[in-house]
Amino acid sequence: MQLPAEDEVLLQKLREESRAVFLQRKSRELLDNEELQNLWFLLDKHQVPPVSGDEAMISYEAYLLVGERAGPKCKKFFTARVYAKLLHSDPYGRISIMQFFNYVMRKVWLHQTRIGLSLYDVAGQGYLRESDLENYILELIPTLPQLDGLEKSFYSFYVCTAVRKFFFFLDPLRTGKIKIQDILACSFLDDLLELRDEELSKESQESNWFSAPSALRVYGQYLNLDKDHNGMLSKEELSRYGTATLTPVFLDRVFQEYLTYDGEMDYKTYLDFVLALENRKEPAALQYIFKLLDMENLGHLNVFSLNYFFRAIQEQMKLHGQEQVSFQDVKDEIFDMVKPKDPYKITLQDLVNSCQGDTVTSILIDLNGFWTYENREVLVANDNDSSNAADLDDT
């Protein structure tokens, strides 16, 4: 169906209204809390002994009976296919009531979330643009108890931090939009909605990109790097990132390749940089770094490009009075680790397939990363000594 043109205001309004009505109807088809409670009551009432471990079980006959009594909204959950999917190794051919109920809850949650996201899909094409997702997350903040302490003045930075993660990983071609289907399929929404839990542990908060402590950490680092307080980062300011051991050659490439304003980096571009360096095992992060290493845009790394970046590591080592390492040895180790299809070229796919992409990129761009790799055996031995000493203390 052809979309109304931008100047066809009435047709656009009509389309928006009809979509809103359609989504409301879809929303009414979902089970509400009372109906879910009723379903749990019926399942519990029809459990078939004996229990398996601590799990209450239900047979296929009882399952069909509950399906008949649970009402029309539940009908789609009570199929032979769903039962077979949840059937494991029970000797009586039953399934776990809890597993089935969790399956229903997950499906209801997915549909609710899909409808919620679709309300922000202004174009009605099944994807969200950056501004759509920003609106969705901004209106979600008051419903997440873990974000209660956030100052209103920080909301725009929080939204920017949260949205960047979705776009960095789900929009690798940088089209400016993400499919709603992809948002639902990845784990990011689970992480975001985990913030509804008032009892979330400190560890969970620290490892969750969307938590208040994590967002404040990333933004705080940005402010600390911004020595001249102009709201942007120069190359010199960014050189102090992390352990301040990223090579000048690598930083030059960041500023050549990614969006800057008068040669300085804004917060959004900084977030992409952080997401790439903090997730070096992920294909999207490797793609970001690979683009920087592939200076001539050949689609592969060769001996020349590896040497170019490693020479900067050697210069840093000389400055720190460290013993020089031969490029030939490092080059051979990199090719051994990656095992590329072509013995003279390393493609992005080779790096991803090797599962060594994080190590290889660290060797080439970060003196600290190279030092850690070079001293890995000593570090492992020290770790073992420490754990053995701890074991002796315990005995």
mmCIF file of C-alpha atoms in Angstrom:
data_model
loop_
_atom_site.group_PDB
_atom_site.id
_atom_site.type_symbol
_atom_site.label_atom_id
_atom_site.label_comp_id
_atom_site.label_asym_id
_atom_site.label_seq_id
_atom_site.Cartn_x
_atom_site.Cartn_y
_atom_site.Cartn_z
ATOM 1 C CA MET A 1 0.000 0.000 0.000
ATOM 2 C CA GLN A 2 1.318 3.435 -0.942
ATOM 3 C CA LEU A 3 2.119 5.786 1.953
ATOM 4 C CA PRO A 4 0.528 9.252 1.943
ATOM 5 C CA ALA A 5 2.890 12.037 0.894
ATOM 6 C CA GLU A 6 4.193 14.519 3.495
ATOM 7 C CA ASP A 7 1.866 17.279 2.297
ATOM 8 C CA GLU A 8 -1.216 14.998 2.522
ATOM 9 C CA VAL A 9 -1.856 15.952 6.143
ATOM 10 C CA LEU A 10 -5.417 14.594 6.328
ATOM 11 C CA LEU A 11 -4.433 11.206 4.893
ATOM 12 C CA GLN A 12 -1.496 11.003 7.285
ATOM 13 C CA LYS A 13 -3.743 11.777 10.257
ATOM 14 C CA LEU A 14 -6.242 9.170 9.101
ATOM 15 C CA ARG A 15 -3.469 6.586 8.772
ATOM 16 C CA GLU A 16 -2.103 7.375 12.261
ATOM 17 C CA GLU A 17 -5.575 7.130 13.807
ATOM 18 C CA SER A 18 -6.348 3.822 12.104
ATOM 19 C CA ARG A 19 -2.983 2.400 13.239
ATOM 20 C CA ALA A 20 -3.640 3.534 16.825
ATOM 21 C CA VAL A 21 -7.082 1.853 16.767
ATOM 22 C CA PHE A 22 -5.554 -1.319 15.300
ATOM 23 C CA LEU A 23 -2.852 -1.427 18.021
ATOM 24 C CA GLN A 24 -5.436 -0.829 20.758
ATOM 25 C CA ARG A 25 -7.481 -3.742 19.402
ATOM 26 C CA LYS A 26 -4.372 -5.935 19.378
ATOM 27 C CA SER A 27 -3.634 -4.850 22.947
ATOM 28 C CA ARG A 28 -7.118 -5.922 24.083
ATOM 29 C CA GLU A 29 -6.481 -9.388 22.635
ATOM 30 C CA LEU A 30 -3.631 -9.907 25.143
ATOM 31 C CA LEU A 31 -4.118 -11.539 28.531
ATOM 32 C CA ASP A 32 -4.326 -9.028 31.386
ATOM 33 C CA ASN A 33 -3.076 -9.714 34.942
ATOM 34 C CA GLU A 34 -6.431 -11.072 36.138
ATOM 35 C CA GLU A 35 -6.629 -13.481 33.188
ATOM 36 C CA LEU A 36 -3.054 -14.638 33.801
ATOM 37 C CA GLN A 37 -3.883 -15.292 37.469
ATOM 38 C CA ASN A 38 -6.946 -17.267 36.403
ATOM 39 C CA LEU A 39 -4.807 -19.318 33.983
ATOM 40 C CA TRP A 40 -2.316 -20.109 36.776
ATOM 41 C CA PHE A 41 -5.204 -21.158 39.063
ATOM 42 C CA LEU A 42 -6.596 -23.535 36.372
ATOM 43 C CA LEU A 43 -3.177 -25.060 35.645
ATOM 44 C CA ASP A 44 -2.507 -25.593 39.350
ATOM 45 C CA LYS A 45 -5.955 -27.152 39.809
ATOM 46 C CA HIS A 46 -5.335 -29.643 36.969
ATOM 47 C CA GLN A 47 -1.799 -30.713 37.871
ATOM 48 C CA VAL A 48 -1.154 -34.440 37.500
ATOM 49 C CA PRO A 49 0.889 -36.223 40.208
ATOM 50 C CA PRO A 50 3.576 -37.225 40.984
ATOM 51 C CA VAL A 51 5.609 -34.000 41.134
ATOM 52 C CA SER A 52 8.950 -34.094 39.304
ATOM 53 C CA GLY A 53 11.549 -32.747 41.746
ATOM 54 C CA ASP A 54 9.830 -29.562 42.942
ATOM 55 C CA GLU A 55 7.921 -29.070 39.670
ATOM 56 C CA ALA A 56 4.156 -29.519 39.393
ATOM 57 C CA MET A 57 3.368 -31.311 36.102
ATOM 58 C CA ILE A 58 0.406 -31.551 33.733
ATOM 59 C CA SER A 59 -0.558 -34.258 31.210
ATOM 60 C CA TYR A 60 -1.661 -33.606 27.633
ATOM 61 C CA GLU A 61 -5.296 -34.499 28.429
ATOM 62 C CA ALA A 62 -5.404 -32.106 31.417
ATOM 63 C CA TYR A 63 -3.597 -29.453 29.325
ATOM 64 C CA LEU A 64 -6.332 -29.624 26.639
ATOM 65 C CA LEU A 65 -8.998 -29.429 29.345
ATOM 66 C CA VAL A 66 -7.424 -26.248 30.798
ATOM 67 C CA GLY A 67 -7.244 -24.865 27.233
ATOM 68 C CA GLU A 68 -11.015 -25.292 26.860
ATOM 69 C CA ARG A 69 -11.751 -23.623 30.201
ATOM 70 C CA ALA A 70 -9.238 -20.781 30.012
ATOM 71 C CA GLY A 71 -11.171 -18.765 27.437
ATOM 72 C CA PRO A 72 -10.694 -17.743 23.785
ATOM 73 C CA LYS A 73 -7.668 -15.481 24.418
ATOM 74 C CA CYS A 74 -5.663 -18.491 25.638
ATOM 75 C CA LYS A 75 -6.572 -20.791 22.764
ATOM 76 C CA LYS A 76 -3.392 -20.096 20.743
ATOM 77 C CA PHE A 77 -1.177 -21.302 23.628
ATOM 78 C CA PHE A 78 -2.859 -24.704 23.961
ATOM 79 C CA THR A 79 -1.612 -26.468 20.841
ATOM 80 C CA ALA A 80 0.139 -29.791 20.296
ATOM 81 C CA ARG A 81 3.153 -27.866 18.929
ATOM 82 C CA VAL A 82 3.583 -25.832 22.154
ATOM 83 C CA TYR A 83 3.171 -28.959 24.279
ATOM 84 C CA ALA A 84 5.780 -30.848 22.207
ATOM 85 C CA LYS A 85 8.189 -27.903 22.486
ATOM 86 C CA LEU A 86 8.020 -28.078 26.302
ATOM 87 C CA LEU A 87 8.072 -31.884 26.529
ATOM 88 C CA HIS A 88 11.420 -33.088 27.845
ATOM 89 C CA SER A 89 12.233 -36.319 29.656
ATOM 90 C CA ASP A 90 9.254 -36.879 31.932
ATOM 91 C CA PRO A 91 8.526 -40.662 32.048
ATOM 92 C CA TYR A 92 4.763 -39.975 32.071
ATOM 93 C CA GLY A 93 4.875 -37.651 29.042
ATOM 94 C CA ARG A 94 3.921 -34.554 31.059
ATOM 95 C CA ILE A 95 5.205 -30.995 30.945
ATOM 96 C CA SER A 96 6.112 -28.583 33.748
ATOM 97 C CA ILE A 97 3.292 -26.176 34.669
ATOM 98 C CA MET A 98 5.812 -23.484 35.589
ATOM 99 C CA GLN A 99 7.658 -23.799 32.260
ATOM 100 C CA PHE A 100 4.392 -23.544 30.328
ATOM 101 C CA PHE A 101 3.232 -20.530 32.353
ATOM 102 C CA ASN A 102 6.605 -18.806 31.835
ATOM 103 C CA TYR A 103 6.269 -19.497 28.092
ATOM 104 C CA VAL A 104 2.836 -17.798 28.069
ATOM 105 C CA MET A 105 4.131 -14.859 30.136
ATOM 106 C CA ARG A 106 7.087 -14.392 27.758
ATOM 107 C CA LYS A 107 4.778 -14.422 24.709
ATOM 108 C CA VAL A 108 2.390 -11.912 26.300
ATOM 109 C CA TRP A 109 5.343 -9.681 27.286
ATOM 110 C CA LEU A 110 6.766 -9.818 23.738
ATOM 111 C CA HIS A 111 3.406 -8.861 22.201
ATOM 112 C CA GLN A 112 2.876 -6.077 24.760
ATOM 113 C CA THR A 113 6.357 -4.706 24.049
ATOM 114 C CA ARG A 114 5.877 -5.007 20.294
ATOM 115 C CA ILE A 115 2.643 -3.000 20.536
ATOM 116 C CA GLY A 116 4.360 -0.478 22.849
ATOM 117 C CA LEU A 117 7.227 -0.012 20.372
ATOM 118 C CA SER A 118 4.850 0.112 17.389
ATOM 119 C CA LEU A 119 3.094 3.120 18.921
ATOM 120 C CA TYR A 120 6.379 5.032 18.401
ATOM 121 C CA ASP A 121 6.796 3.811 14.817
ATOM 122 C CA VAL A 122 5.697 7.071 13.197
ATOM 123 C CA ALA A 123 6.155 5.782 9.634
ATOM 124 C CA GLY A 124 4.258 2.560 10.421
ATOM 125 C CA GLN A 125 6.839 0.520 8.512
ATOM 126 C CA GLY A 126 7.951 -1.836 11.323
ATOM 127 C CA TYR A 127 11.095 0.053 12.296
ATOM 128 C CA LEU A 128 12.107 2.865 14.657
ATOM 129 C CA ARG A 129 14.267 5.855 13.823
ATOM 130 C CA GLU A 130 16.618 7.310 16.432
ATOM 131 C CA SER A 131 14.087 9.998 17.483
ATOM 132 C CA ASP A 132 11.322 7.338 17.829
ATOM 133 C CA LEU A 133 13.450 5.181 20.148
ATOM 134 C CA GLU A 134 14.507 8.291 22.107
ATOM 135 C CA ASN A 135 10.818 9.090 22.748
ATOM 136 C CA TYR A 136 10.097 5.471 23.758
ATOM 137 C CA ILE A 137 12.960 5.388 26.296
ATOM 138 C CA LEU A 138 12.247 8.904 27.630
ATOM 139 C CA GLU A 139 8.651 7.891 28.422
ATOM 140 C CA LEU A 140 9.848 4.579 29.893
ATOM 141 C CA ILE A 141 12.141 6.230 32.503
ATOM 142 C CA PRO A 142 9.353 6.986 35.080
ATOM 143 C CA THR A 143 8.261 3.308 34.994
ATOM 144 C CA LEU A 144 11.746 2.006 35.966
ATOM 145 C CA PRO A 145 12.307 2.245 39.768
ATOM 146 C CA GLN A 146 16.084 1.791 39.341
ATOM 147 C CA LEU A 147 16.207 5.164 37.543
ATOM 148 C CA ASP A 148 14.241 7.037 40.243
ATOM 149 C CA GLY A 149 17.349 8.871 41.436
ATOM 150 C CA LEU A 150 18.248 10.322 38.019
ATOM 151 C CA GLU A 151 18.153 14.123 37.844
ATOM 152 C CA LYS A 152 15.761 15.444 35.181
ATOM 153 C CA SER A 153 18.672 17.455 33.750
ATOM 154 C CA PHE A 154 20.481 14.159 33.024
ATOM 155 C CA TYR A 155 17.541 12.568 31.140
ATOM 156 C CA SER A 156 18.705 13.688 27.676
ATOM 157 C CA PHE A 157 22.209 12.255 28.288
ATOM 158 C CA TYR A 158 20.709 9.044 29.684
ATOM 159 C CA VAL A 159 18.436 8.630 26.641
ATOM 160 C CA CYS A 160 21.361 9.278 24.272
ATOM 161 C CA THR A 161 23.494 6.682 26.151
ATOM 162 C CA ALA A 162 20.718 4.064 26.046
ATOM 163 C CA VAL A 163 19.715 4.632 22.398
ATOM 164 C CA ARG A 164 23.351 4.452 21.203
ATOM 165 C CA LYS A 165 23.662 0.836 22.326
ATOM 166 C CA PHE A 166 20.645 -0.196 20.233
ATOM 167 C CA PHE A 167 21.890 1.634 17.154
ATOM 168 C CA PHE A 168 25.547 0.648 17.497
ATOM 169 C CA PHE A 169 24.740 -3.076 17.527
ATOM 170 C CA LEU A 170 21.480 -3.270 15.539
ATOM 171 C CA ASP A 171 22.177 -0.760 12.768
ATOM 172 C CA PRO A 172 25.637 -1.810 11.499
ATOM 173 C CA LEU A 173 25.082 -0.158 8.092
ATOM 174 C CA ARG A 174 24.178 3.131 9.841
ATOM 175 C CA THR A 175 20.830 3.525 8.054
ATOM 176 C CA GLY A 176 19.384 5.504 10.988
ATOM 177 C CA LYS A 177 16.607 2.996 11.679
ATOM 178 C CA ILE A 178 16.182 -0.406 13.386
ATOM 179 C CA LYS A 179 13.568 -3.098 12.798
ATOM 180 C CA ILE A 180 11.220 -3.552 15.765
ATOM 181 C CA GLN A 181 11.677 -7.301 15.211
ATOM 182 C CA ASP A 182 15.444 -6.945 15.815
ATOM 183 C CA ILE A 183 14.848 -4.919 18.991
ATOM 184 C CA LEU A 184 12.607 -7.698 20.335
ATOM 185 C CA ALA A 185 15.029 -10.460 19.313
ATOM 186 C CA CYS A 186 18.089 -9.035 21.088
ATOM 187 C CA SER A 187 18.629 -8.991 24.872
ATOM 188 C CA PHE A 188 18.893 -5.187 25.245
ATOM 189 C CA LEU A 189 15.202 -4.670 26.079
ATOM 190 C CA ASP A 190 15.465 -7.374 28.756
ATOM 191 C CA ASP A 191 18.421 -5.463 30.250
ATOM 192 C CA LEU A 192 16.521 -2.176 30.089
ATOM 193 C CA LEU A 193 13.336 -3.619 31.619
ATOM 194 C CA GLU A 194 15.403 -5.373 34.316
ATOM 195 C CA LEU A 195 15.512 -1.882 35.858
ATOM 196 C CA ARG A 196 11.887 -2.412 36.948
ATOM 197 C CA ASP A 197 13.310 -4.666 39.690
ATOM 198 C CA GLU A 198 13.676 -2.580 42.865
ATOM 199 C CA GLU A 199 15.971 -5.209 44.423
ATOM 200 C CA LEU A 200 18.518 -5.323 41.565
ATOM 201 C CA SER A 201 21.963 -6.285 42.920
ATOM 202 C CA LYS A 202 24.978 -3.933 42.708
ATOM 203 C CA GLU A 203 26.757 -6.420 40.392
ATOM 204 C CA SER A 204 23.773 -6.557 38.019
ATOM 205 C CA GLN A 205 23.612 -2.766 37.939
ATOM 206 C CA GLU A 206 27.314 -2.410 37.181
ATOM 207 C CA SER A 207 27.193 -4.903 34.300
ATOM 208 C CA ASN A 208 23.988 -3.413 32.820
ATOM 209 C CA TRP A 209 24.727 -0.629 30.294
ATOM 210 C CA PHE A 210 21.263 0.881 30.926
ATOM 211 C CA SER A 211 21.531 1.203 34.722
ATOM 212 C CA ALA A 212 21.967 4.612 36.367
ATOM 213 C CA PRO A 213 25.474 3.822 37.763
ATOM 214 C CA SER A 214 26.639 2.626 34.321
ATOM 215 C CA ALA A 215 25.243 5.655 32.439
ATOM 216 C CA LEU A 216 26.727 8.031 35.042
ATOM 217 C CA ARG A 217 30.094 6.226 34.815
ATOM 218 C CA VAL A 218 30.264 6.650 31.020
ATOM 219 C CA TYR A 219 29.126 10.275 31.138
ATOM 220 C CA GLY A 220 31.446 11.019 34.088
ATOM 221 C CA GLN A 221 34.417 9.638 32.118
ATOM 222 C CA TYR A 222 33.497 11.906 29.203
ATOM 223 C CA LEU A 223 33.404 14.970 31.482
ATOM 224 C CA ASN A 224 36.739 14.011 33.067
ATOM 225 C CA LEU A 225 38.383 13.733 29.648
ATOM 226 C CA ASP A 226 36.971 17.124 28.567
ATOM 227 C CA LYS A 227 39.717 19.224 30.171
ATOM 228 C CA ASP A 228 38.783 22.515 28.474
ATOM 229 C CA HIS A 229 35.070 22.029 29.350
ATOM 230 C CA ASN A 230 33.821 22.860 25.847
ATOM 231 C CA GLY A 231 31.546 19.778 25.756
ATOM 232 C CA MET A 232 33.684 18.094 23.069
ATOM 233 C CA LEU A 233 36.823 15.928 23.069
ATOM 234 C CA SER A 234 39.988 16.736 21.134
ATOM 235 C CA LYS A 235 42.389 13.995 20.058
ATOM 236 C CA GLU A 236 44.690 14.918 22.932
ATOM 237 C CA GLU A 237 41.828 14.720 25.455
ATOM 238 C CA LEU A 238 40.682 11.329 24.109
ATOM 239 C CA SER A 239 44.262 10.005 24.369
ATOM 240 C CA ARG A 240 43.739 9.816 28.159
ATOM 241 C CA TYR A 241 40.860 7.329 27.725
ATOM 242 C CA GLY A 242 41.089 4.150 29.845
ATOM 243 C CA THR A 243 44.700 3.416 30.743
ATOM 244 C CA ALA A 244 45.883 6.188 28.359
ATOM 245 C CA THR A 245 47.762 3.592 26.278
ATOM 246 C CA LEU A 246 45.921 3.749 22.932
ATOM 247 C CA THR A 247 48.454 4.574 20.206
ATOM 248 C CA PRO A 248 48.471 8.038 18.541
ATOM 249 C CA VAL A 249 48.214 6.312 15.120
ATOM 250 C CA PHE A 250 44.972 4.573 16.150
ATOM 251 C CA LEU A 251 43.510 7.802 17.603
ATOM 252 C CA ASP A 252 44.407 9.626 14.353
ATOM 253 C CA ARG A 253 42.344 7.058 12.472
ATOM 254 C CA VAL A 254 39.363 7.482 14.856
ATOM 255 C CA PHE A 255 39.284 11.208 14.136
ATOM 256 C CA GLN A 256 39.768 10.666 10.383
ATOM 257 C CA GLU A 257 37.055 8.049 10.016
ATOM 258 C CA TYR A 258 34.250 8.941 12.448
ATOM 259 C CA LEU A 259 32.062 12.033 12.725
ATOM 260 C CA THR A 260 33.718 15.040 14.376
ATOM 261 C CA TYR A 261 32.979 18.760 14.565
ATOM 262 C CA ASP A 262 35.962 20.991 13.743
ATOM 263 C CA GLY A 263 38.175 18.053 14.622
ATOM 264 C CA GLU A 264 36.496 17.375 17.997
ATOM 265 C CA MET A 265 34.291 14.487 19.094
ATOM 266 C CA ASP A 266 30.812 14.906 20.604
ATOM 267 C CA TYR A 267 29.195 12.638 23.214
ATOM 268 C CA LYS A 268 27.295 10.507 20.685
ATOM 269 C CA THR A 269 30.461 9.702 18.683
ATOM 270 C CA TYR A 270 32.265 9.037 21.990
ATOM 271 C CA LEU A 271 29.578 6.493 22.945
ATOM 272 C CA ASP A 272 30.223 4.511 19.741
ATOM 273 C CA PHE A 273 33.945 4.589 20.567
ATOM 274 C CA VAL A 274 33.310 3.289 24.126
ATOM 275 C CA LEU A 275 30.868 0.573 22.950
ATOM 276 C CA ALA A 276 33.452 -0.643 20.411
ATOM 277 C CA LEU A 277 36.348 -0.757 22.871
ATOM 278 C CA GLU A 278 34.330 -2.276 25.736
ATOM 279 C CA ASN A 279 32.842 -5.055 23.552
ATOM 280 C CA ARG A 280 35.783 -6.126 21.379
ATOM 281 C CA LYS A 281 34.524 -9.708 21.087
ATOM 282 C CA GLU A 282 31.311 -8.581 19.363
ATOM 283 C CA PRO A 283 31.091 -8.457 15.528
ATOM 284 C CA ALA A 284 29.726 -4.859 15.533
ATOM 285 C CA ALA A 285 32.658 -3.674 17.676
ATOM 286 C CA LEU A 286 35.165 -5.534 15.483
ATOM 287 C CA GLN A 287 33.572 -3.935 12.418
ATOM 288 C CA TYR A 288 34.098 -0.481 13.983
ATOM 289 C CA ILE A 289 37.789 -1.181 14.749
ATOM 290 C CA PHE A 290 38.431 -3.048 11.472
ATOM 291 C CA LYS A 291 37.321 0.014 9.506
ATOM 292 C CA LEU A 292 40.045 1.990 11.313
ATOM 293 C CA LEU A 293 42.740 -0.629 10.711
ATOM 294 C CA ASP A 294 41.818 -1.011 7.023
ATOM 295 C CA MET A 295 43.309 2.374 6.098
ATOM 296 C CA GLU A 296 43.193 1.871 2.333
ATOM 297 C CA ASN A 297 39.635 0.538 2.422
ATOM 298 C CA LEU A 298 40.718 -2.741 0.802
ATOM 299 C CA GLY A 299 38.300 -4.924 2.764
ATOM 300 C CA HIS A 300 41.233 -6.789 4.348
ATOM 301 C CA LEU A 301 44.339 -6.277 6.487
ATOM 302 C CA ASN A 302 47.714 -7.177 5.010
ATOM 303 C CA VAL A 303 51.290 -7.209 6.311
ATOM 304 C CA PHE A 304 51.648 -3.500 5.520
ATOM 305 C CA SER A 305 48.619 -2.417 7.616
ATOM 306 C CA LEU A 306 49.609 -4.687 10.524
ATOM 307 C CA ASN A 307 53.157 -3.278 10.444
ATOM 308 C CA TYR A 308 51.868 0.312 10.271
ATOM 309 C CA PHE A 309 49.857 -0.080 13.492
ATOM 310 C CA PHE A 310 52.357 -2.267 15.326
ATOM 311 C CA ARG A 311 55.172 0.204 14.654
ATOM 312 C CA ALA A 312 53.273 2.669 16.876
ATOM 313 C CA ILE A 313 53.214 0.011 19.636
ATOM 314 C CA GLN A 314 57.002 -0.433 19.228
ATOM 315 C CA GLU A 315 57.521 3.340 19.534
ATOM 316 C CA GLN A 316 55.445 3.403 22.737
ATOM 317 C CA MET A 317 57.505 0.518 24.126
ATOM 318 C CA LYS A 318 60.729 2.404 23.376
ATOM 319 C CA LEU A 319 59.345 5.482 25.195
ATOM 320 C CA HIS A 320 58.594 3.313 28.258
ATOM 321 C CA GLY A 321 62.031 1.679 28.130
ATOM 322 C CA GLN A 322 60.539 -1.739 27.367
ATOM 323 C CA GLU A 323 62.386 -4.441 25.455
ATOM 324 C CA GLN A 324 61.624 -4.337 21.710
ATOM 325 C CA VAL A 325 59.583 -7.117 20.105
ATOM 326 C CA SER A 326 60.071 -8.129 16.470
ATOM 327 C CA PHE A 327 57.145 -7.332 14.143
ATOM 328 C CA GLN A 328 57.863 -10.572 12.236
ATOM 329 C CA ASP A 329 57.106 -12.634 15.379
ATOM 330 C CA VAL A 330 53.918 -10.682 16.153
ATOM 331 C CA LYS A 331 52.731 -10.890 12.525
ATOM 332 C CA ASP A 332 53.212 -14.702 12.533
ATOM 333 C CA GLU A 333 51.332 -15.001 15.836
ATOM 334 C CA ILE A 334 48.418 -12.906 14.513
ATOM 335 C CA PHE A 335 48.104 -15.025 11.346
ATOM 336 C CA ASP A 336 48.357 -18.206 13.479
ATOM 337 C CA MET A 337 45.586 -16.974 15.758
ATOM 338 C CA VAL A 338 43.237 -15.860 12.989
ATOM 339 C CA LYS A 339 43.946 -18.622 10.418
ATOM 340 C CA PRO A 340 42.500 -16.540 7.536
ATOM 341 C CA LYS A 341 41.176 -18.186 4.372
ATOM 342 C CA ASP A 342 43.831 -16.315 2.357
ATOM 343 C CA PRO A 343 47.245 -16.721 4.094
ATOM 344 C CA TYR A 344 48.255 -13.127 3.165
ATOM 345 C CA LYS A 345 45.052 -11.245 4.049
ATOM 346 C CA ILE A 346 42.786 -10.976 7.094
ATOM 347 C CA THR A 347 39.154 -10.019 6.445
ATOM 348 C CA LEU A 348 36.615 -8.873 9.028
ATOM 349 C CA GLN A 349 34.877 -12.244 8.676
ATOM 350 C CA ASP A 350 38.185 -14.035 9.389
ATOM 351 C CA LEU A 351 38.555 -11.981 12.577
ATOM 352 C CA VAL A 352 34.976 -12.742 13.696
ATOM 353 C CA ASN A 353 35.253 -16.468 12.849
ATOM 354 C CA SER A 354 38.563 -16.832 14.713
ATOM 355 C CA CYS A 355 37.042 -15.650 18.041
ATOM 356 C CA GLN A 356 40.423 -13.943 18.559
ATOM 357 C CA GLY A 357 39.389 -10.528 17.239
ATOM 358 C CA ASP A 358 39.551 -8.873 20.675
ATOM 359 C CA THR A 359 43.139 -10.095 21.242
ATOM 360 C CA VAL A 360 44.330 -9.173 17.738
ATOM 361 C CA THR A 361 42.887 -5.649 17.873
ATOM 362 C CA SER A 362 44.285 -5.071 21.384
ATOM 363 C CA ILE A 363 47.775 -6.063 20.168
ATOM 364 C CA LEU A 364 47.583 -3.490 17.363
ATOM 365 C CA ILE A 365 45.998 -0.450 19.015
ATOM 366 C CA ASP A 366 46.725 -0.491 22.742
ATOM 367 C CA LEU A 367 50.115 -0.770 24.446
ATOM 368 C CA ASN A 368 48.444 -2.080 27.596
ATOM 369 C CA GLY A 369 46.559 -4.676 25.509
ATOM 370 C CA PHE A 370 49.810 -5.787 23.848
ATOM 371 C CA TRP A 371 51.629 -5.954 27.204
ATOM 372 C CA THR A 372 48.818 -8.100 28.660
ATOM 373 C CA TYR A 373 49.014 -10.453 25.643
ATOM 374 C CA GLU A 374 52.825 -10.619 25.739
ATOM 375 C CA ASN A 375 52.838 -11.401 29.484
ATOM 376 C CA ARG A 376 49.784 -13.681 29.499
ATOM 377 C CA GLU A 377 51.674 -16.733 30.825
ATOM 378 C CA VAL A 378 53.203 -14.734 33.698
ATOM 379 C CA LEU A 379 49.786 -13.234 34.527
ATOM 380 C CA VAL A 380 48.099 -16.677 34.522
ATOM 381 C CA ALA A 381 50.874 -18.056 36.767
ATOM 382 C CA ASN A 382 50.444 -15.113 39.172
ATOM 383 C CA ASP A 383 46.677 -15.684 39.243
ATOM 384 C CA ASN A 384 47.216 -19.360 40.054
ATOM 385 C CA ASP A 385 49.722 -18.472 42.805
ATOM 386 C CA SER A 386 47.237 -16.023 44.310
ATOM 387 C CA SER A 387 44.381 -18.541 44.263
ATOM 388 C CA ASN A 388 46.644 -21.269 45.750
ATOM 389 C CA ALA A 389 47.685 -18.858 48.509
ATOM 390 C CA ALA A 390 44.009 -18.073 49.169
ATOM 391 C CA ASP A 391 43.258 -21.828 49.348
ATOM 392 C CA LEU A 392 46.071 -22.280 51.914
ATOM 393 C CA ASP A 393 44.664 -19.392 53.974
ATOM 394 C CA ASP A 394 41.256 -21.091 53.983
ATOM 395 C CA THR A 395 42.643 -24.407 55.272
#
